[in-house]
Short mmCIF file of C-alpha atoms in Angstrom, two decimals:
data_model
loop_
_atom_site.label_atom_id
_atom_site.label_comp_id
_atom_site.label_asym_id
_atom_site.label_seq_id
_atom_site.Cartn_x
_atom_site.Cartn_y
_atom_site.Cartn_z
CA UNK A 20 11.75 7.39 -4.40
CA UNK A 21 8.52 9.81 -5.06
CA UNK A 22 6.37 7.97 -7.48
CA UNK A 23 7.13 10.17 -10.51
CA UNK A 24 10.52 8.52 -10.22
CA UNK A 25 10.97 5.84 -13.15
CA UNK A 26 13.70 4.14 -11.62
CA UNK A 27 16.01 4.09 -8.71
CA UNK A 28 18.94 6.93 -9.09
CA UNK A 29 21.55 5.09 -7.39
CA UNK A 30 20.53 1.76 -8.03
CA UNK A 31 18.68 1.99 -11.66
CA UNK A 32 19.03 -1.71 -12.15
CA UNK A 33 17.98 -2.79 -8.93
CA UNK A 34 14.46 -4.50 -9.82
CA UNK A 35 14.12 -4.40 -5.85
CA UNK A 36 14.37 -1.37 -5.61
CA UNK A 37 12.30 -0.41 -8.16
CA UNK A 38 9.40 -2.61 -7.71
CA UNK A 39 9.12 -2.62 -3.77
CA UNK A 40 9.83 1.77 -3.37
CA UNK A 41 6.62 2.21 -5.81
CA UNK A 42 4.89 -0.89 -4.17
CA UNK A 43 4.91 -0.77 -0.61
CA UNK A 44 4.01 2.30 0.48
CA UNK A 45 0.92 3.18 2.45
CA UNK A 46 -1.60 2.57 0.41
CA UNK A 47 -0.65 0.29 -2.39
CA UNK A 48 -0.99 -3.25 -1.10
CA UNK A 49 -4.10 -2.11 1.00
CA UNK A 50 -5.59 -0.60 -2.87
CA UNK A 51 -4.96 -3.95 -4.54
CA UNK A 52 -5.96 -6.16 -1.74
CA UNK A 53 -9.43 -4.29 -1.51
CA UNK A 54 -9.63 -4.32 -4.97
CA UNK A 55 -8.90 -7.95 -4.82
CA UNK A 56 -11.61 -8.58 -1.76
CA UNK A 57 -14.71 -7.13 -3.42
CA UNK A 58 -14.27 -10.22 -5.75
CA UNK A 59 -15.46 -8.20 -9.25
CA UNK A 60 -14.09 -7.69 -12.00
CA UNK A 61 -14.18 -3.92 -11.81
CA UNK A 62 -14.31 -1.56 -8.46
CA UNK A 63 -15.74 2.19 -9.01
CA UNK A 64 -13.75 4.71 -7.52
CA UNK A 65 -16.24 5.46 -4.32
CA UNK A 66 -16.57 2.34 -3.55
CA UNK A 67 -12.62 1.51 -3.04
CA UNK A 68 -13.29 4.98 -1.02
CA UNK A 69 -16.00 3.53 1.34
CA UNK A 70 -14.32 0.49 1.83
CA UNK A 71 -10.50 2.47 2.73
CA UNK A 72 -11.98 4.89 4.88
CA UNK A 73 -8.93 6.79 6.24
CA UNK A 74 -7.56 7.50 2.65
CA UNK A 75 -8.14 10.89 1.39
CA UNK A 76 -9.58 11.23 -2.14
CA UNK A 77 -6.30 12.78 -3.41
CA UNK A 78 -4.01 9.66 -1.49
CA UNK A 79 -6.64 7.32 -3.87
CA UNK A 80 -6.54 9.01 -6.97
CA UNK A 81 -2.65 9.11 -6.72
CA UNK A 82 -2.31 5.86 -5.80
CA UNK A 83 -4.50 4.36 -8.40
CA UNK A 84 -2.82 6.43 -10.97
CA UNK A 85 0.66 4.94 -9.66
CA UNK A 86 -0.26 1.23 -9.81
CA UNK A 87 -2.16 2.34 -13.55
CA UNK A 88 1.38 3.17 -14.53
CA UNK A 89 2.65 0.70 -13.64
CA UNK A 90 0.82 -2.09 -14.85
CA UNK A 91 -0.98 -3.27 -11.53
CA UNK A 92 -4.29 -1.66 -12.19
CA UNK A 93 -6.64 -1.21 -15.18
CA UNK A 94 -8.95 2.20 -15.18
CA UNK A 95 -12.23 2.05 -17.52
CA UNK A 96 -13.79 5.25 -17.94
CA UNK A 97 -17.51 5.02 -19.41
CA UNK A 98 -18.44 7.94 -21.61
CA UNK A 99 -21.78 8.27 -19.04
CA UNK A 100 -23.07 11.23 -17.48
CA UNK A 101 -22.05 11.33 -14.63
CA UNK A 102 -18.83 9.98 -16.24
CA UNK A 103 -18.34 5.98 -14.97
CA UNK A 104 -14.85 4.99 -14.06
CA UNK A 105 -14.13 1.60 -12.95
CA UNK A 106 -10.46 -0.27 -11.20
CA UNK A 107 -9.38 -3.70 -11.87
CA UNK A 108 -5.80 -5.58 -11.50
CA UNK A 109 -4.84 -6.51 -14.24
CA UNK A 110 -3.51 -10.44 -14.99
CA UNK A 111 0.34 -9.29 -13.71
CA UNK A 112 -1.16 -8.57 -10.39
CA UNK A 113 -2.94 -11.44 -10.01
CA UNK A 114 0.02 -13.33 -9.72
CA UNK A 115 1.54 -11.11 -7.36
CA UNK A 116 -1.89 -11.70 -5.00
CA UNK A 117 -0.17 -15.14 -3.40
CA UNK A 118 2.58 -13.33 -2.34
CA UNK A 119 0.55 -10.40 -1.02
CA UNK A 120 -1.60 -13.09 0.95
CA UNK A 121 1.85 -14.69 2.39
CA UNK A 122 2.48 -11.50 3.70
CA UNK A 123 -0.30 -10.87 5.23
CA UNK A 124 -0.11 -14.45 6.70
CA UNK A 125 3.05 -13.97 8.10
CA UNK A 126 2.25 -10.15 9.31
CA UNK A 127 -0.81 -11.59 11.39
CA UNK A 128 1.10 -14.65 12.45
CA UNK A 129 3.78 -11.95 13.95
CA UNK A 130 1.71 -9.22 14.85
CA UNK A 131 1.48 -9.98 18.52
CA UNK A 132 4.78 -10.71 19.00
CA UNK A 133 6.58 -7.49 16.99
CA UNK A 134 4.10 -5.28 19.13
CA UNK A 135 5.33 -6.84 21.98
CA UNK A 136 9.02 -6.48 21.32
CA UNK A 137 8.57 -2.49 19.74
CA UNK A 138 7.25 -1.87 23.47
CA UNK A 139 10.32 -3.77 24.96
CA UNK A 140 12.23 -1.76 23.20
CA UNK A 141 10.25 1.96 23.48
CA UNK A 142 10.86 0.89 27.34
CA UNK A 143 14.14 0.43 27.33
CA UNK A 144 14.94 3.36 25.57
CA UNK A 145 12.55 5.54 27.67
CA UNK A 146 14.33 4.14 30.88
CA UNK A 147 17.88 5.18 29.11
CA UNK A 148 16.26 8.95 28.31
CA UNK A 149 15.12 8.96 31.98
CA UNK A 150 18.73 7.63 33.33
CA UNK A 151 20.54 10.16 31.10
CA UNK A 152 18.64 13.22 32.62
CA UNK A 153 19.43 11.99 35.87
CA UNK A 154 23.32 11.74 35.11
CA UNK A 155 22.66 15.79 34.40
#
């Protein structure tokens, strides 16, 4: 689902579908958890850019304007020059932030031993590649 997509085509009711295709892309859980880590209320724009360093400006902007839409992120623009604009979650996403942390718990709990087992399995099909060329 591309993120102008309101809801899922085939599965329109399908909350997880619709919650997790807008949510767990690349960049979403990485914007709200380093939202979440600089521990203030409000996050300007360059700063979320510093601290996400292989995100390109464009990846940021759309992303922030994705979890704006939907309710994960607040955007304050201050009528300043230079104009002042300033990301927070919002009270909704603060309640997804345990979850979020489980997840991360679990993925650095695992992390070892997935590696581990993609390799196994990038052997093994590498050795059947290299067997198959053989039978040639």
């Amino acid at each position: 689902m591309d993120r102008t997509t309101i809801e899922d085509a085939a599965y329109p009711n399908c909350p997880i579908r619709n919650i997790l295709s807008r949510l767990c892309d690349k960049w979403s859980l990485l914007v709200i958890y380093t939202l979440n880590k600089a521990g203030k209320s409000a996050v300007r724009f360059k700063e979320l850019q510093r601290e996400i360093p292989d995100i390109s400006q464009k990846m940021l902007t759309v992303t922030l304007r994705t979890l704006e839409s939907d309710g994960y992120v607040t955007r304050t623009v201050y009528p300043e020059v230079p104009p002042r604009v300033e990301y927070a979650l919002t009270p909704r996403t603060h309640t997804l932030l345990p979850h979020i942390d489980a997840l991360m718990k679990w993925a650095i709990e695992n992390n070892d031993s997935i590696i581990n087992d993609r390799k196994k399995a990038n052997a093994k099909n590498n050795l059947a590649i290299k067997h198959q060329c053989q039978l040639k």
